[in-house]
Tab-separated table of C-alpha atoms and ligand atoms in Angstrom:
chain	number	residue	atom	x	y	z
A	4	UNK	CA	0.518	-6.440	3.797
A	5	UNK	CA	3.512	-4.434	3.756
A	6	UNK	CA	4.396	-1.136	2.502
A	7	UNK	CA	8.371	0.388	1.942
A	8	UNK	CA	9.098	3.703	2.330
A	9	UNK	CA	11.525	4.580	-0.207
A	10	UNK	CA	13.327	7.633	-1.720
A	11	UNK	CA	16.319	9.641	-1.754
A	12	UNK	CA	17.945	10.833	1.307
A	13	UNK	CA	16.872	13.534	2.835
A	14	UNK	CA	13.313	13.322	1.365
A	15	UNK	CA	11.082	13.161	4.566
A	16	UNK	CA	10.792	9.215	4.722
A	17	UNK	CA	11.897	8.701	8.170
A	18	UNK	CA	10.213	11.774	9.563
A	19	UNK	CA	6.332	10.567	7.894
A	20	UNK	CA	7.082	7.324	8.836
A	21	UNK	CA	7.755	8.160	12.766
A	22	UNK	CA	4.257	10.152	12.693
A	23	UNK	CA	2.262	7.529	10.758
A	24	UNK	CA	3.440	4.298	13.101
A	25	UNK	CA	4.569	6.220	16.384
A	26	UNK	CA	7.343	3.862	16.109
A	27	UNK	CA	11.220	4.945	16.912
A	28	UNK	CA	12.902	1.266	17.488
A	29	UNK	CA	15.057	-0.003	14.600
A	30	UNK	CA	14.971	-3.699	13.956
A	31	UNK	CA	16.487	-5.637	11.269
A	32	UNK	CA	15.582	-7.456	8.411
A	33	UNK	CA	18.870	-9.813	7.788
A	34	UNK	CA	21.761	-7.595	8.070
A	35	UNK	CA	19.902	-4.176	7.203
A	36	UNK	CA	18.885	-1.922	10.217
A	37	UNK	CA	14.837	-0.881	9.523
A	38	UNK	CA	11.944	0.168	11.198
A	39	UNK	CA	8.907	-1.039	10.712
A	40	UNK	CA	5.278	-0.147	12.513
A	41	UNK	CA	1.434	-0.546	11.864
A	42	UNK	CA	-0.716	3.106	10.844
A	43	UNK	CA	-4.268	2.802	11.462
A	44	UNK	CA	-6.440	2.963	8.969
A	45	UNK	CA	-8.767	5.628	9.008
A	46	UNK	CA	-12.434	5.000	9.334
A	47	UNK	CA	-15.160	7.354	10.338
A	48	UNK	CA	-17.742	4.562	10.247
A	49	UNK	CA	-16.499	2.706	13.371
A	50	UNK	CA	-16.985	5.823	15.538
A	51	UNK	CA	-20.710	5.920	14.212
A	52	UNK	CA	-20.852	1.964	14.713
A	53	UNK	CA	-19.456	2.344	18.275
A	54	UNK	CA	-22.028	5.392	19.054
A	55	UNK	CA	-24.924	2.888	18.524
A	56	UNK	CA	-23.468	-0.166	20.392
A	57	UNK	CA	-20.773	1.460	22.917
A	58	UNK	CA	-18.786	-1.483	23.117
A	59	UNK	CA	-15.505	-1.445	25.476
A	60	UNK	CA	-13.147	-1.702	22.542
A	61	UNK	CA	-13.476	-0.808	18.688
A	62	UNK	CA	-10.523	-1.759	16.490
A	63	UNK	CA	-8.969	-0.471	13.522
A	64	UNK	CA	-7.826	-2.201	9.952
A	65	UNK	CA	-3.860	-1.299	10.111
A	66	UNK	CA	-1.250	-1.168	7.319
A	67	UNK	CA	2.373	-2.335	7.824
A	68	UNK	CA	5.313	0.202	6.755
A	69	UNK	CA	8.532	0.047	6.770
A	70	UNK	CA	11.047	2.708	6.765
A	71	UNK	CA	14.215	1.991	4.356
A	72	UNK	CA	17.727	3.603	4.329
A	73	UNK	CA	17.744	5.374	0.936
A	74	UNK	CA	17.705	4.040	-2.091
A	75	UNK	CA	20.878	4.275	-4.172
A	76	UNK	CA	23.153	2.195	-6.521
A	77	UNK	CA	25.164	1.483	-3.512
A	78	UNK	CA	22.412	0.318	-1.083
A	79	UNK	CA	20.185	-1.457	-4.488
A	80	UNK	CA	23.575	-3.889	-4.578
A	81	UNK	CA	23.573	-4.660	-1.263
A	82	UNK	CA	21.888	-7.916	-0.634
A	83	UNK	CA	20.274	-7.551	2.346
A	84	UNK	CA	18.750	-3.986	1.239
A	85	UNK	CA	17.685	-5.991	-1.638
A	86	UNK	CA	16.066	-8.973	0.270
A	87	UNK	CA	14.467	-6.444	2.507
A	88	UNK	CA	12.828	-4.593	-0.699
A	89	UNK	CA	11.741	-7.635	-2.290
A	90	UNK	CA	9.816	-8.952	0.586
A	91	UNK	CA	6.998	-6.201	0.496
A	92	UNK	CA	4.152	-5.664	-1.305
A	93	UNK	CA	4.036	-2.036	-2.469
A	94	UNK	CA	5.968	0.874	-2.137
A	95	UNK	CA	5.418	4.225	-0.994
A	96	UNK	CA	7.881	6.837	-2.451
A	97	UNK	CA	8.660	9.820	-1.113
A	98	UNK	CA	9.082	12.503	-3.698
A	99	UNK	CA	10.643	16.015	-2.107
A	100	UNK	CA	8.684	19.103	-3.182
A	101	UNK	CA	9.708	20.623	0.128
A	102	UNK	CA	12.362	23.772	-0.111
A	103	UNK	CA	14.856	24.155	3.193
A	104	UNK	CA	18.434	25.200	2.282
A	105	UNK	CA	19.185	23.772	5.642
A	106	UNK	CA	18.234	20.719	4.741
A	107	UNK	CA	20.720	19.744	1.236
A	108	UNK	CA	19.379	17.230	-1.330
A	109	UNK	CA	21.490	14.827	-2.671
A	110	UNK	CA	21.064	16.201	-6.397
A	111	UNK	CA	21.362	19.830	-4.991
A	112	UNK	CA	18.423	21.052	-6.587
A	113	UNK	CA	14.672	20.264	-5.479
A	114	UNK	CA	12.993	18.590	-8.382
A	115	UNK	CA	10.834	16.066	-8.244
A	116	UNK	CA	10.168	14.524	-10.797
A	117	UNK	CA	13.876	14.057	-11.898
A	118	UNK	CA	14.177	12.397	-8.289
A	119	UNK	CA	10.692	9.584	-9.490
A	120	UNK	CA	12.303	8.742	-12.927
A	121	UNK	CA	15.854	8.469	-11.458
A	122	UNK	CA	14.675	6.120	-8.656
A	123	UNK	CA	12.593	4.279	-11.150
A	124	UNK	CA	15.295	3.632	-12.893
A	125	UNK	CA	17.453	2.339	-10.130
A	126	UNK	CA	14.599	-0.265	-9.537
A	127	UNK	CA	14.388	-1.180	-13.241
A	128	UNK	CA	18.241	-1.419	-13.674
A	129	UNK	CA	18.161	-4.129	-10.561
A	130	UNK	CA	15.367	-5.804	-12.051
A	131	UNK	CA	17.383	-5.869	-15.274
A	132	UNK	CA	20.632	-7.683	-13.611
A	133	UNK	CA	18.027	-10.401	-12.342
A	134	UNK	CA	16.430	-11.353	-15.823
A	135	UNK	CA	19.667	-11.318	-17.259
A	136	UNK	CA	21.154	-13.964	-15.541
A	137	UNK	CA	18.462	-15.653	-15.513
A	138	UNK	CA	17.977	-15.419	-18.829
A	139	UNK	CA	21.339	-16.668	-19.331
A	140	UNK	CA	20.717	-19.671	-16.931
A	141	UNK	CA	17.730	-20.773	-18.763
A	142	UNK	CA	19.378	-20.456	-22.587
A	143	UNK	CA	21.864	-23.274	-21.067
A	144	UNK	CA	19.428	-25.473	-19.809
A	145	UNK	CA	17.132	-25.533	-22.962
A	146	UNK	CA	20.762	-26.565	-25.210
A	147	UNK	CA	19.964	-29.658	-22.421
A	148	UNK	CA	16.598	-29.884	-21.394
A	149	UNK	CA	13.591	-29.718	-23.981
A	150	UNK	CA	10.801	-28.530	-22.087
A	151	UNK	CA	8.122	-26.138	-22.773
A	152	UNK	CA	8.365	-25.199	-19.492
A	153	UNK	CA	11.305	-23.772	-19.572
A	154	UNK	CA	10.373	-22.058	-22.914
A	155	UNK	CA	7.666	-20.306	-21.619
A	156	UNK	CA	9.809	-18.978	-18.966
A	157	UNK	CA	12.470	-17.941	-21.586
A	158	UNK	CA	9.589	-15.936	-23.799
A	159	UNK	CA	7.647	-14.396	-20.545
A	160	UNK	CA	11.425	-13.065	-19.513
A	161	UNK	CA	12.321	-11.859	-23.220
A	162	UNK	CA	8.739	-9.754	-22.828
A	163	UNK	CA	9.789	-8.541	-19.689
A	164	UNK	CA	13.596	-7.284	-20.613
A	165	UNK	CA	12.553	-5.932	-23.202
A	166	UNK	CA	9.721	-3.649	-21.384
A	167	UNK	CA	12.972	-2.811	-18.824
A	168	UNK	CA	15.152	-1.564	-21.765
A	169	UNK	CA	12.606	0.890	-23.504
A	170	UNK	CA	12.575	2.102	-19.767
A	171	UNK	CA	9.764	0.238	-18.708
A	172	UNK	CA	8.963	-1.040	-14.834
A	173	UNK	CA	7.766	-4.342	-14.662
A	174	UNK	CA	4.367	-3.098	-13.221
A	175	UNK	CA	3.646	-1.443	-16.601
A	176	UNK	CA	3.828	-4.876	-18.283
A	177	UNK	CA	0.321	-6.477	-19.568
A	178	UNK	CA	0.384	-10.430	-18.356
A	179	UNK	CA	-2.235	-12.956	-17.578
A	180	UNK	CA	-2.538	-14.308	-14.219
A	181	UNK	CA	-0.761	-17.203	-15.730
A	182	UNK	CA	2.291	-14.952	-16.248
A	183	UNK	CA	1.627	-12.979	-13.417
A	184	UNK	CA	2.031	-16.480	-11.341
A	185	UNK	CA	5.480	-17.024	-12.956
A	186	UNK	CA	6.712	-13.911	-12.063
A	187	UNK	CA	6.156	-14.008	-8.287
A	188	UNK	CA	8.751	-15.768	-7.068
A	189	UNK	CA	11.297	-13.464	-8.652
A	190	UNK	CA	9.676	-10.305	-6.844
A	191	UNK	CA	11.140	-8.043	-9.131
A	192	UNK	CA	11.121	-4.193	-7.483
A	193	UNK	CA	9.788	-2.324	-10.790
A	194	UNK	CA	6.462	-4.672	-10.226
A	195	UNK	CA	5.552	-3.545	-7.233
A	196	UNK	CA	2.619	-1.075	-6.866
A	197	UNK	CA	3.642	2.591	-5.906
A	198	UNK	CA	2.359	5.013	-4.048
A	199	UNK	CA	3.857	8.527	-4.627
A	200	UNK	CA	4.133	10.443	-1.690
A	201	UNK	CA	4.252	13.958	-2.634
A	202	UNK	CA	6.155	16.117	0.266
A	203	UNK	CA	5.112	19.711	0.423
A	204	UNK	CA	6.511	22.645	2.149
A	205	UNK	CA	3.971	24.483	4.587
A	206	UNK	CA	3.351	27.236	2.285
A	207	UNK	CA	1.925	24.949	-0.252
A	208	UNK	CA	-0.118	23.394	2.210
A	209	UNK	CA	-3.586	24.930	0.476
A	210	UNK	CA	-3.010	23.260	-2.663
A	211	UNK	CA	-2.376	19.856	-1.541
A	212	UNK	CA	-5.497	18.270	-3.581
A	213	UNK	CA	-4.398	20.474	-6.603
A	214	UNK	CA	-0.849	19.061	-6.594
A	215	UNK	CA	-2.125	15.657	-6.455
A	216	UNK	CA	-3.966	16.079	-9.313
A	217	UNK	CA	-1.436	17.430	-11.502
A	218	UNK	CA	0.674	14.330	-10.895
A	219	UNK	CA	-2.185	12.013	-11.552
A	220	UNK	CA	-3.017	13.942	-14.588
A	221	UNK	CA	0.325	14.888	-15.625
A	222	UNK	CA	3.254	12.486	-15.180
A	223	UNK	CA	1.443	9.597	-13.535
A	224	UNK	CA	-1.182	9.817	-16.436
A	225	UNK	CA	-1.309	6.601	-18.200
A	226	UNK	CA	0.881	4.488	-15.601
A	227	UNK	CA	-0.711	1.441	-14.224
A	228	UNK	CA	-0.645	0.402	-9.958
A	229	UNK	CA	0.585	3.787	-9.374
A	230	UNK	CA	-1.195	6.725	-7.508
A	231	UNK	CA	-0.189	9.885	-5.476
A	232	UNK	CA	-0.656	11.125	-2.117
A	233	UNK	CA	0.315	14.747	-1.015
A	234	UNK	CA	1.240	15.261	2.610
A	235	UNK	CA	3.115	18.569	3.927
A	236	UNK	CA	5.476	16.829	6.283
A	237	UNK	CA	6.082	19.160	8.486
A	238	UNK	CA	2.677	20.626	9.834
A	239	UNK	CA	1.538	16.828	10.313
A	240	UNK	CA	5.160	16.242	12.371
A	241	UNK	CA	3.865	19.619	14.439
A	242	UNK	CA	0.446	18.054	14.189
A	243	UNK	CA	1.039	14.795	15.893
A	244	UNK	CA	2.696	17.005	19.279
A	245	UNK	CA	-1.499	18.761	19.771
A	246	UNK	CA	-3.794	17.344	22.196
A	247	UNK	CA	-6.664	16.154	19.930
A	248	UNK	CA	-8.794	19.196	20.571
A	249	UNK	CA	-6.140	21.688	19.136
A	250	UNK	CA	-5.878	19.887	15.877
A	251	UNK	CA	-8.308	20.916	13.898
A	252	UNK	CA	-7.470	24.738	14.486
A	253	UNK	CA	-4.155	24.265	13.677
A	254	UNK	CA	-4.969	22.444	10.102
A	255	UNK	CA	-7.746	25.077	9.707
A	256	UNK	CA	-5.215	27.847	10.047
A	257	UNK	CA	-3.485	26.510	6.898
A	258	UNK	CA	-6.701	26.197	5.126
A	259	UNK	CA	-6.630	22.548	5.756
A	260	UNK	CA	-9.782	20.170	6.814
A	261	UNK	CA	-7.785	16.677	7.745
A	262	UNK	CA	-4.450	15.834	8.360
A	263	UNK	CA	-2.952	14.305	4.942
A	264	UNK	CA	-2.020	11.168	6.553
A	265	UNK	CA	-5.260	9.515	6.443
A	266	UNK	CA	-5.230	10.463	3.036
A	267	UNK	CA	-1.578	8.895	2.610
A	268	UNK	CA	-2.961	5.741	4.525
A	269	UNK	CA	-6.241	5.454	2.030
A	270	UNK	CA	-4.419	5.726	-1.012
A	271	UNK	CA	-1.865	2.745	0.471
A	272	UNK	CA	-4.688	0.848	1.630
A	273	UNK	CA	-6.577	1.156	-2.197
A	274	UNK	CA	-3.082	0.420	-4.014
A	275	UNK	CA	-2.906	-2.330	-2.233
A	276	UNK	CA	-6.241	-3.661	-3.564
A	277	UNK	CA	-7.331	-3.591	0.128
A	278	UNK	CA	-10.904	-3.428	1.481
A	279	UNK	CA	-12.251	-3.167	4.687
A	280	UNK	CA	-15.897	-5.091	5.736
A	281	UNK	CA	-16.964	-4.644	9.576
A	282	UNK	CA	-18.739	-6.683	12.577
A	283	UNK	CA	-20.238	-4.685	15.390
A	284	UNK	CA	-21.686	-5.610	18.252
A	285	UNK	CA	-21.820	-4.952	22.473
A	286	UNK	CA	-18.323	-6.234	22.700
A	287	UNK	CA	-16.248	-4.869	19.864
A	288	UNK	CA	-16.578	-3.264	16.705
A	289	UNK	CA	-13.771	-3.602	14.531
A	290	UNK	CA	-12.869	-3.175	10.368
A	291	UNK	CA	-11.816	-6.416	9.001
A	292	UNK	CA	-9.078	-6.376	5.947
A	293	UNK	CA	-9.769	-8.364	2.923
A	294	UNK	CA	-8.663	-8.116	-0.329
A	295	UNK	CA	-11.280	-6.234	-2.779
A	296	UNK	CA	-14.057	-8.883	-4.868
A	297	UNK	CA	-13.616	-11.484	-1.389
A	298	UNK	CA	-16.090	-14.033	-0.788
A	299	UNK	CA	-18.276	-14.104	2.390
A	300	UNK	CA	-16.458	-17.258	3.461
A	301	UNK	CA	-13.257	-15.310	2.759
A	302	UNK	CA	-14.127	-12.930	5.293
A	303	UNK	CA	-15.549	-15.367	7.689
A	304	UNK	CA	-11.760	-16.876	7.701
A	305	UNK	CA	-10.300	-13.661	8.348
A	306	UNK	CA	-12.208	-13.289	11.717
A	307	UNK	CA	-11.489	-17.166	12.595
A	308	UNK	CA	-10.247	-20.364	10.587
A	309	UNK	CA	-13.140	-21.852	12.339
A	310	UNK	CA	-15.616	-19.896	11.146
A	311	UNK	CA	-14.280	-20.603	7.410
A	312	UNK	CA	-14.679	-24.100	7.748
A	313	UNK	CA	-18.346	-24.977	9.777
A	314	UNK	CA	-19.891	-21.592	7.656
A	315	UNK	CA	-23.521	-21.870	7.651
A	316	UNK	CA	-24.877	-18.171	5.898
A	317	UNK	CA	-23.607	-14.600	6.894
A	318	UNK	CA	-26.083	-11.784	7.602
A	319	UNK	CA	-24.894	-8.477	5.736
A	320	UNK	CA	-26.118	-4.978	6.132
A	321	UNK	CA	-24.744	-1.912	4.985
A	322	UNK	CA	-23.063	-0.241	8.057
A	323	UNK	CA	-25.200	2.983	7.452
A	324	UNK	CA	-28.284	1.217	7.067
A	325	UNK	CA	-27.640	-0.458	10.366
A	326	UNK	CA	-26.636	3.004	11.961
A	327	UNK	CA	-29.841	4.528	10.631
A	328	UNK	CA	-32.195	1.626	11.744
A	329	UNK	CA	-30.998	1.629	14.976
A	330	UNK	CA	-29.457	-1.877	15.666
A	331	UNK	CA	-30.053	-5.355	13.963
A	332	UNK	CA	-33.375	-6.115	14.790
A	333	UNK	CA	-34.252	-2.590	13.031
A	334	UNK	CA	-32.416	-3.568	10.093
A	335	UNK	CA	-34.343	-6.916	10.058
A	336	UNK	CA	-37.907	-5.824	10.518
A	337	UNK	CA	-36.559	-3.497	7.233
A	338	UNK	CA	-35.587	-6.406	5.312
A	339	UNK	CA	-32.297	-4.937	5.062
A	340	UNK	CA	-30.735	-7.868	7.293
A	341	UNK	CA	-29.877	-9.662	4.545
A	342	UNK	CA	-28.504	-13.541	4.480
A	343	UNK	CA	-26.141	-14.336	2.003
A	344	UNK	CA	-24.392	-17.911	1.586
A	345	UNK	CA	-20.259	-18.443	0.911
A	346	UNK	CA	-19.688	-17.292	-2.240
A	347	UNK	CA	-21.584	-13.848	-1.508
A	348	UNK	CA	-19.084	-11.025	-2.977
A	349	UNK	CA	-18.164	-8.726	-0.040
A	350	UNK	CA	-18.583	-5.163	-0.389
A	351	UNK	CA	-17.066	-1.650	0.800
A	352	UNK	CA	-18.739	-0.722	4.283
A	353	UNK	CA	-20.718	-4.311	5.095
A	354	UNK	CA	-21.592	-5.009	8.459
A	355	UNK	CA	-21.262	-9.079	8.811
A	356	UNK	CA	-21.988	-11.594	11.621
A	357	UNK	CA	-21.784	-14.975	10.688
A	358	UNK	CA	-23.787	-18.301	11.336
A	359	UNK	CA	-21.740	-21.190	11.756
A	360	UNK	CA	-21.725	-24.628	13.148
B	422	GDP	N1	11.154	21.789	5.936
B	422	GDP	C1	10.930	20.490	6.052
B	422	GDP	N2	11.900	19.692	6.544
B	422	GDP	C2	11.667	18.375	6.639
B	422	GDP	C3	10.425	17.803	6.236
B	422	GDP	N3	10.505	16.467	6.439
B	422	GDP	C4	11.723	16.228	6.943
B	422	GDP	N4	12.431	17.374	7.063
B	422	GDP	C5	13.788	17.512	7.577
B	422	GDP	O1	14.673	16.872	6.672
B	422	GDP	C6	15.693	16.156	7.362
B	422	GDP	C7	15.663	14.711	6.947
B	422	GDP	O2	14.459	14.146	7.339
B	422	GDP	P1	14.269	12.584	7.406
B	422	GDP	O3	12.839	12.315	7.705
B	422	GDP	O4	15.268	11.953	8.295
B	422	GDP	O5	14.579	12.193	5.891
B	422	GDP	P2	15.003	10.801	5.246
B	422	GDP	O6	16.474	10.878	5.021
B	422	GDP	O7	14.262	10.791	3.961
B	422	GDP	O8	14.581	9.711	6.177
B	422	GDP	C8	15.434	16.378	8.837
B	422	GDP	O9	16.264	17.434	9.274
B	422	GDP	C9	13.972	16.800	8.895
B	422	GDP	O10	13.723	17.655	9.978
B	422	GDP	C10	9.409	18.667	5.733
B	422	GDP	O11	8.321	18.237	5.366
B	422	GDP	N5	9.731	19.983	5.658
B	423	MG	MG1	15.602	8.020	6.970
């Protein structure tokens, strides 16, 4: 699962996305020049897991992002910028709330909302050339071709242009997972999920959670796959140069408790309809990625193929009942060891170990 950090120039995007992936190497994806890098998912359970079975290694979930050159009519007609857009599955825009007259904005004024709409509509405008032509394509083949095939796909592309001309993204749209299915292969950008990534200058840096909810509640309200992060770039770029042990004093001296990233990592991780389920033991304890409402055998094939196929049962406790009872066997004598066969729904926070042949 991939995530694309887009915006404007001069937003922020390459700075968060140094400090979320540690990564400074460009590499390319066809002819464009991008970075991409893994973030860590943040999860306080795995420290508690690896208290109780201090196992030589405990390993995180991760996210993919990738850092894109800006987004502009320009760079939305170049193909490769294009391809390299249309490849991931969300994005993660970063909206400047930030003031520095050293740094100019494109627009020359700081306004951020002006900057989400006008992006927007970049990415609705390109999804607008697609449909068109093929919208064109497909009212020459059906002069040729009767098929109701090719009907539907005319209708389901009508639908969508006209959602794109009242200003629209795609994402907005209601469709079955019929629809939905149709739609995939033309990975339109104004589909994707989005994460807004709300940049604050340090002296905002109290009222992170407050800003965030004025965005959900105000501009995002109403929007569907969309949701909002706030970060202050800066402290967490001064943040990520502490030893460990200084951190917390320095986010504590601008009224903060965390840094924002794990917050900006969550909210990716949820947009993306991402879960996490977890298998501890004296070796390793690690979070497992699967999408949300996964089967037990879903799981089990995320740890090994092998285990998909020969799956017996899976035992499944909740990782703080496991925690609290000490260990399996705890857990067991409890009855909260429970076994649960293939089509078992996965939830939030279960520890797993599976039988298999
Ligand atoms: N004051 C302030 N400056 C920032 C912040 N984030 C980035 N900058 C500065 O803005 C400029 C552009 O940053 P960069 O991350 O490259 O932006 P990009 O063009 O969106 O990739 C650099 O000079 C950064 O030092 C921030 O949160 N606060
Ligand atoms: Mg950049």
């Amino acid at each position: 699962m991939r995530t694309a950090i887009i915006g404007l120039p001069m937003t922020g995007k390459t700075s968060l996305f140094t400090i979320l992936t540690g990564v400074h190497q460009e590499t390319r994806i066809g002819a464009t020049a991008v970075r991409t890098g893994v973030a860590q998912v943040p999860d306080a359970r795995l420290a508690e897991l690896a208290r109780l079975f201090e196992p030589p290694k405990v390993t995180h979930a991760t996210v993919e992002y990738v850092d894109m050159p800006s987004v502009s009519k320009e760079s939305l007609r170049d193909p490769s910028y294009l391809a390299s857009l249309r490849v991931v599955d969300a994005f993660a825009h970063v909206l400047r709330l930030f003031e520095d007259a050293t740094v100019p904005h494109e627009k020359g004024s700081i306004d951020p909302v002006r900057d989400l709409e006008d992006v927007e509509m970049e990415l609705i405008l390109s999804d607008l050339v697609v449909i068109e032509k093929r919208l064109d394509r497909l009212e020459k083949d059906r002069k040729k071709i009767k098929s109701p095939e090719l009907d539907h796909e005319f209708e389901l592309l009508e639908k969508c242009r006209a959602a794109l001309e009242r200003n629209h993204p795609l994402r907005q749209l209601e469709i079955d997972a019929e629809e939905e299915k149709r739609l995939r292969g033309f990975q339109f950008l104004s589909q994707k999920p989005m994460l807004y990534v709300l940049n604050l200058g340090e002296s905002e840096a109290g009222s992170l959670h407050q800003r965030e909810r004025e965005y959900r509640e105000g501009v995002l309200a109403g929007r569907k796959q969309v949701s909002a992060a706030a970060v202050c770039g800066k402290i967490e770029a001064e943040l990520a140069e502490l030893p460990a042990e200084e951190q917390r004093e320095y986010l504590a001296s601008y009224g903060l408790q965390e840094s924002g990233l794990e917050r900006l990592i969550s909210a990716t991780y949820s947009l993306l309809g991402l879960m996490s389920f977890l298998t501890a033991g004296e070796t390793e304890v690690r979070a497992w990625t699967i999408p949300i409402h996964s089967t037990a055998l879903k799981a089990a094939g995320t740890i090994h193929t092998d285990f998909e196929k020969k799956f017996i049962r899976a035992e499944v406790v909740n990782w703080k009942s496991l925690v609290d009872l000490g260990g399996y066997a705890g857990a067991r004598e409890k009855g909260l060891l429970k076994l649960e066969g293939k089509e078992y729904i996965v939830k939030d926070g279960d520890v797993l170990v599976i039988r298999h042949g």
